PDB file of C-alpha atoms in Angstrom:
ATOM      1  CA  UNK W 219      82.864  79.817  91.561  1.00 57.00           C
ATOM      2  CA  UNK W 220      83.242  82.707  94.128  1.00 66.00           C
ATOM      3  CA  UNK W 221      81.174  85.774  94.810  1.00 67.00           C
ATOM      4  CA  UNK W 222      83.073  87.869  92.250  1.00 70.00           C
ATOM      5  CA  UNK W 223      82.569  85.344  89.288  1.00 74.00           C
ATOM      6  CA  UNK W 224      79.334  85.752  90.332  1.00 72.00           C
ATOM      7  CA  UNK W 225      79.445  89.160  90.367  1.00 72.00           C
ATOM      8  CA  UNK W 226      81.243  89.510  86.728  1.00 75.00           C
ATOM      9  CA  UNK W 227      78.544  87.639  85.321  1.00 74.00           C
ATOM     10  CA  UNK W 228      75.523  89.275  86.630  1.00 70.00           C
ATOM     11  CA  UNK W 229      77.215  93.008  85.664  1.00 74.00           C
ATOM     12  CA  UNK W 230      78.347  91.510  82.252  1.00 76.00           C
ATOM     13  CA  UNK W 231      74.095  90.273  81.723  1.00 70.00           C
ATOM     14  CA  UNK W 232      75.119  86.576  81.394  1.00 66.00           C
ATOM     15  CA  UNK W 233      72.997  86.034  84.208  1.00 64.00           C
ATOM     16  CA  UNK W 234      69.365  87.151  83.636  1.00 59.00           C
ATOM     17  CA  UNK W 235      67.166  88.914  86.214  1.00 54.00           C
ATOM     18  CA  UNK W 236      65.153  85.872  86.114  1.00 56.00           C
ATOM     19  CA  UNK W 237      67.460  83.314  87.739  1.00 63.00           C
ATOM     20  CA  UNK W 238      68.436  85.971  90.942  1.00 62.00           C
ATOM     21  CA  UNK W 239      65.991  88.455  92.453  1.00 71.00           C
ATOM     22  CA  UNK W 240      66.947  91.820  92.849  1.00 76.00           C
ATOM     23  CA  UNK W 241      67.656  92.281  96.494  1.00 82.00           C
ATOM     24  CA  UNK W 242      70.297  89.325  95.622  1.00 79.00           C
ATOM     25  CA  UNK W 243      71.148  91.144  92.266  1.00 76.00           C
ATOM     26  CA  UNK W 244      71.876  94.825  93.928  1.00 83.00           C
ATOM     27  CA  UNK W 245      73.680  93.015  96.840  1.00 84.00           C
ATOM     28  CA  UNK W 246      76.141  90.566  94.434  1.00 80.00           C
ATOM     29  CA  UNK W 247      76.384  94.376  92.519  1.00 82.00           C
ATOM     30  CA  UNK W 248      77.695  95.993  95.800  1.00 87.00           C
ATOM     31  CA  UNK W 249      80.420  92.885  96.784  1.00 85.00           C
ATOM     32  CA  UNK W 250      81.961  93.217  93.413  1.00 84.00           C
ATOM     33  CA  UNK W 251      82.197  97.406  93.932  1.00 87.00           C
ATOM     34  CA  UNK W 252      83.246  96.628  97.673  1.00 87.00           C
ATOM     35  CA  UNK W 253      86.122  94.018  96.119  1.00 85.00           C
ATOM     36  CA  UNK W 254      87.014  96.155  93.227  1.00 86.00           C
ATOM     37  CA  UNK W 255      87.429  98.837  95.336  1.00 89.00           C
ATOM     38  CA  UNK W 256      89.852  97.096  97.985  1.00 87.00           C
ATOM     39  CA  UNK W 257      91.791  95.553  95.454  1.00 88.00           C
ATOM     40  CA  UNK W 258      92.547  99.394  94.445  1.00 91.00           C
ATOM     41  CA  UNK W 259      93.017 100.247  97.429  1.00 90.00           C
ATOM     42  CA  UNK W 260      95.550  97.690  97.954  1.00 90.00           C
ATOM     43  CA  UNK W 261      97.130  98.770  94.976  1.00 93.00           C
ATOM     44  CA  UNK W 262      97.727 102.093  96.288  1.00 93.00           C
ATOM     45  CA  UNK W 263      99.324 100.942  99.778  1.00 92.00           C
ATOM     46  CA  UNK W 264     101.869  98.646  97.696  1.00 93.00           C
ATOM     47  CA  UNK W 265     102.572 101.885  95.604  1.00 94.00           C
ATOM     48  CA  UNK W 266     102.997 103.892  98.575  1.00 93.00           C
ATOM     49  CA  UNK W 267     104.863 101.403 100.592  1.00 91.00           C
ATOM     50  CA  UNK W 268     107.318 100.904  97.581  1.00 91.00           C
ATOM     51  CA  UNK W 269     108.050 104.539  97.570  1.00 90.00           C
ATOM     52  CA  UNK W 270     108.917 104.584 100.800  1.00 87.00           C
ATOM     53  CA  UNK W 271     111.176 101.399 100.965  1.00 87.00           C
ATOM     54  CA  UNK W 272     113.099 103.060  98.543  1.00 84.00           C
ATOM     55  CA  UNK W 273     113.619 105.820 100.252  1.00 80.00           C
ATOM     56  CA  UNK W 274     114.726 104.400 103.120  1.00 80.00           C
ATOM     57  CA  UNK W 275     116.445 100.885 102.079  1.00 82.00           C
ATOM     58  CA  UNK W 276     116.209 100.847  98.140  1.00 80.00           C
ATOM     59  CA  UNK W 277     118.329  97.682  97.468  1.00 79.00           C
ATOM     60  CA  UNK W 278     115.703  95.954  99.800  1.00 82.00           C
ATOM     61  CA  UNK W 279     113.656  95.428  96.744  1.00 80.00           C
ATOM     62  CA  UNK W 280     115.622  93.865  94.516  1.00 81.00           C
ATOM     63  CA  UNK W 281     116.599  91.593  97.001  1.00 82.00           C
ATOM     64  CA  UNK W 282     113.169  90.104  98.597  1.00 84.00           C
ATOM     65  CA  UNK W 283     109.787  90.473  97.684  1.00 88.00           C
ATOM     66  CA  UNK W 284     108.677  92.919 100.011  1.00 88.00           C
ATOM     67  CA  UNK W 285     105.032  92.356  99.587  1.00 90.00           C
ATOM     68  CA  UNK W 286     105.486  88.382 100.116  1.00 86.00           C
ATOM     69  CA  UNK W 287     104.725  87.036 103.983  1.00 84.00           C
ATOM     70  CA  UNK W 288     108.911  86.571 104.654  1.00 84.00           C
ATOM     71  CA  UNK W 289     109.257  90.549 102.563  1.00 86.00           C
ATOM     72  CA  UNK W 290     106.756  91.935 105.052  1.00 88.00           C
ATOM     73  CA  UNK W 291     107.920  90.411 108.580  1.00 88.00           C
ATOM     74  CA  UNK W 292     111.221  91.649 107.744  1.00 88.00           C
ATOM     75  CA  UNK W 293     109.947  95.071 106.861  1.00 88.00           C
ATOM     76  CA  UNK W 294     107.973  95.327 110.314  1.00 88.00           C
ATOM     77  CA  UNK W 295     110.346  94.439 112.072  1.00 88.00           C
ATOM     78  CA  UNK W 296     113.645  96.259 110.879  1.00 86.00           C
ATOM     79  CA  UNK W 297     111.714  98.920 108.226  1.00 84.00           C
ATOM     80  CA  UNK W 298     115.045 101.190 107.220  1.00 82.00           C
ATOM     81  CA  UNK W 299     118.715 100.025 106.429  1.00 81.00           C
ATOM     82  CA  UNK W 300     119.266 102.229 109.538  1.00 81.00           C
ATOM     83  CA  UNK W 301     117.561  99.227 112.017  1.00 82.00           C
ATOM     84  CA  UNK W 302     120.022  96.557 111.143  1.00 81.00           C
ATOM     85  CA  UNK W 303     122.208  98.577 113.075  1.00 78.00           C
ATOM     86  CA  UNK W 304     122.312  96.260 116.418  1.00 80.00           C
ATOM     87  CA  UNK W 305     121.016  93.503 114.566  1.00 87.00           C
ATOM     88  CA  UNK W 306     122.400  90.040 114.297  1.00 89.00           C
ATOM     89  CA  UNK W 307     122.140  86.794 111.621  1.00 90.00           C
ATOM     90  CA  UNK W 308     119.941  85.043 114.708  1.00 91.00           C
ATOM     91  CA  UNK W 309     117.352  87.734 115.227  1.00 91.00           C
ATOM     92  CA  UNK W 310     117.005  88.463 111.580  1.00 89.00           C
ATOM     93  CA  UNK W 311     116.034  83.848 111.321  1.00 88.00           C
ATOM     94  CA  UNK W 312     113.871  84.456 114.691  1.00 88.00           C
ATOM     95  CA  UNK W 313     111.351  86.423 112.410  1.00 87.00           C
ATOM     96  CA  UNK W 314     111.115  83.575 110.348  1.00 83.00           C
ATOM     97  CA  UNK W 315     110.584  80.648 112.682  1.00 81.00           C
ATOM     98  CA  UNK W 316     107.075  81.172 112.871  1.00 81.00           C
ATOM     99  CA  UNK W 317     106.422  81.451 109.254  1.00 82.00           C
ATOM    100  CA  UNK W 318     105.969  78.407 107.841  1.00 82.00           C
ATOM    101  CA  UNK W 319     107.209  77.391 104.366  1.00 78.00           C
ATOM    102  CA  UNK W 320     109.587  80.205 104.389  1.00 78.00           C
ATOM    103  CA  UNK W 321     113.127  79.745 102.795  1.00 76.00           C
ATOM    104  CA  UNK W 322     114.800  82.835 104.551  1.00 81.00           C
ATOM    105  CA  UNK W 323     118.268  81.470 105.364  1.00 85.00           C
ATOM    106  CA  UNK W 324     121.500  81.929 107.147  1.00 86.00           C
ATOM    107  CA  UNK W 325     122.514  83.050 103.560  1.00 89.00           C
ATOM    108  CA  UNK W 326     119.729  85.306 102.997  1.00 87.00           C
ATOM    109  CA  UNK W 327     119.922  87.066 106.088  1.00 87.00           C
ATOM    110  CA  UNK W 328     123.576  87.580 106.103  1.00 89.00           C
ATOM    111  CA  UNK W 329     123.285  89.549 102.526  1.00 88.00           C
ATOM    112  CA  UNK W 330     120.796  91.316 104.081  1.00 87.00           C
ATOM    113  CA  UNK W 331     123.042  92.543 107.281  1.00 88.00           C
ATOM    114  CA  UNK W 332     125.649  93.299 104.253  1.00 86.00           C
ATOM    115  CA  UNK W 333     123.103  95.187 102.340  1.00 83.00           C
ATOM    116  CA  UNK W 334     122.395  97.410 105.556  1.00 83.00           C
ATOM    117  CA  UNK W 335     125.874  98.112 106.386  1.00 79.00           C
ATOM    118  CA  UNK W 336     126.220  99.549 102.842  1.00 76.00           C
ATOM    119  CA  UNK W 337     123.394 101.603 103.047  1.00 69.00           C
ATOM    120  CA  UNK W 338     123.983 102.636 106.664  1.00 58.00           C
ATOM    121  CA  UNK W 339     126.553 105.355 106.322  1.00 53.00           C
ATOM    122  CA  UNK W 340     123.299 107.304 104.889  1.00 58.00           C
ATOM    123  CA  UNK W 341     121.547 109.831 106.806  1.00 51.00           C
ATOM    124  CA  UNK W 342     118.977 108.142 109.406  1.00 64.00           C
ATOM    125  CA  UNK W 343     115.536 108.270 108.279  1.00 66.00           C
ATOM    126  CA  UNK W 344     112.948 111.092 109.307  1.00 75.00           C
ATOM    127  CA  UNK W 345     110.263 110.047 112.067  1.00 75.00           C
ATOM    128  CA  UNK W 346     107.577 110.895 109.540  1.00 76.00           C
ATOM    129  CA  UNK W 347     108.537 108.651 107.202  1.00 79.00           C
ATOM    130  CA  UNK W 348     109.325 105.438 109.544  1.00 78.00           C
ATOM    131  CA  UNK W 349     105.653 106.401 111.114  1.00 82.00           C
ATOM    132  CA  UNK W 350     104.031 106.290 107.213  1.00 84.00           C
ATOM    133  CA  UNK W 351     105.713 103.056 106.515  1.00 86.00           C
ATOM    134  CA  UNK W 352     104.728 101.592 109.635  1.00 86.00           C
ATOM    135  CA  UNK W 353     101.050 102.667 109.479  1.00 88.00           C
ATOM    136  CA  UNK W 354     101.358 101.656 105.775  1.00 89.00           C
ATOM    137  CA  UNK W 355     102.231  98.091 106.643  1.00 89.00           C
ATOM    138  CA  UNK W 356      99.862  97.871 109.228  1.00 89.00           C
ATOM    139  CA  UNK W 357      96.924  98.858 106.799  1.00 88.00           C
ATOM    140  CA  UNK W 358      98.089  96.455 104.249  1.00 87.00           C
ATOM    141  CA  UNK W 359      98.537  93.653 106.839  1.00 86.00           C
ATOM    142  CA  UNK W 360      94.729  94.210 108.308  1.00 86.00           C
ATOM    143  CA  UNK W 361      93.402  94.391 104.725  1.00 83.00           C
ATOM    144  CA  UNK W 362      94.741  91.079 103.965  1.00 81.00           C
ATOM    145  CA  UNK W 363      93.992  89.208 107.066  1.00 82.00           C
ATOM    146  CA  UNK W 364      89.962  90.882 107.319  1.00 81.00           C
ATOM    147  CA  UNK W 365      88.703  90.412 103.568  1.00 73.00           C
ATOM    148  CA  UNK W 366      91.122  88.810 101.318  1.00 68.00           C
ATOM    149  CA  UNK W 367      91.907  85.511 103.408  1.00 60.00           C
TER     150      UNK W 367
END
């Protein structure tokens, strides 16, 4: 049972006032606002960082999970179709060394140079919106490592 079972019970009055005091009462109260409101908030960042992958590599999407730990190193590292453009097979697996469990393979990464190279004979991305994707990510990343692990 975690705080926000604990949390759902005393809001829904499953709990009575009897069995917590209320300094513990208004404090489990404010955790399940505080996590409720983060998990929106998350929400929001995965909307907005969806928007702009695909503005900026589209068929990404339907290709990875974006928001999945393989989905996101690839996005930090090479964020637009446009970045592929010196890339190789090698660095894109040299991401994925370090992430354990991952099954990102020669395969995988050579679709995704293919991908790129389709996409690439678009316009190059506006600084604004590599900046917003990048400070997107980075929010996203540092919600997940500071209160959801």
């Amino acid at each position: 049972m975690d705080s926000w079972i604990i949390a759902l019970f005393l809001k829904d009055g499953k709990y009575s006032s009897g069995y917590v005091t209320d300094d513990e009462y208004q404090s489990l109260r404010t955790l399940y606002r505080n996590r409720a409101s983060i998990q929106s908030d998350m929400k929001e960042v995965k909307k907005r960082i969806l928007t702009q992958v695909t503005v900026t590599f589209p068929e990404l999407e339907n290709f990875i999970d974006i928001f999945s730990i393989t989905g996101l190193a690839l996005l930090d590292k090479y964020p637009t179709a446009h970045h592929y453009k010196h890339s190789s097979v090698d660095r894109i697996l040299k991401i994925f060394r370090h992430i354990q469990g991952n099954s990102f393979n020669n395969q995988k990464a050579i679709e995704v140079l293919e991908l790129a190279k389709t996409l690439f004979i678009q316009v190059k991305p506006k600084m604004q919106e590599l900046l917003l994707l990048k400070v997107l990510l980075d929010f996203l990343k540092y919600i997940k490592k500071n209160y959801l692990s």
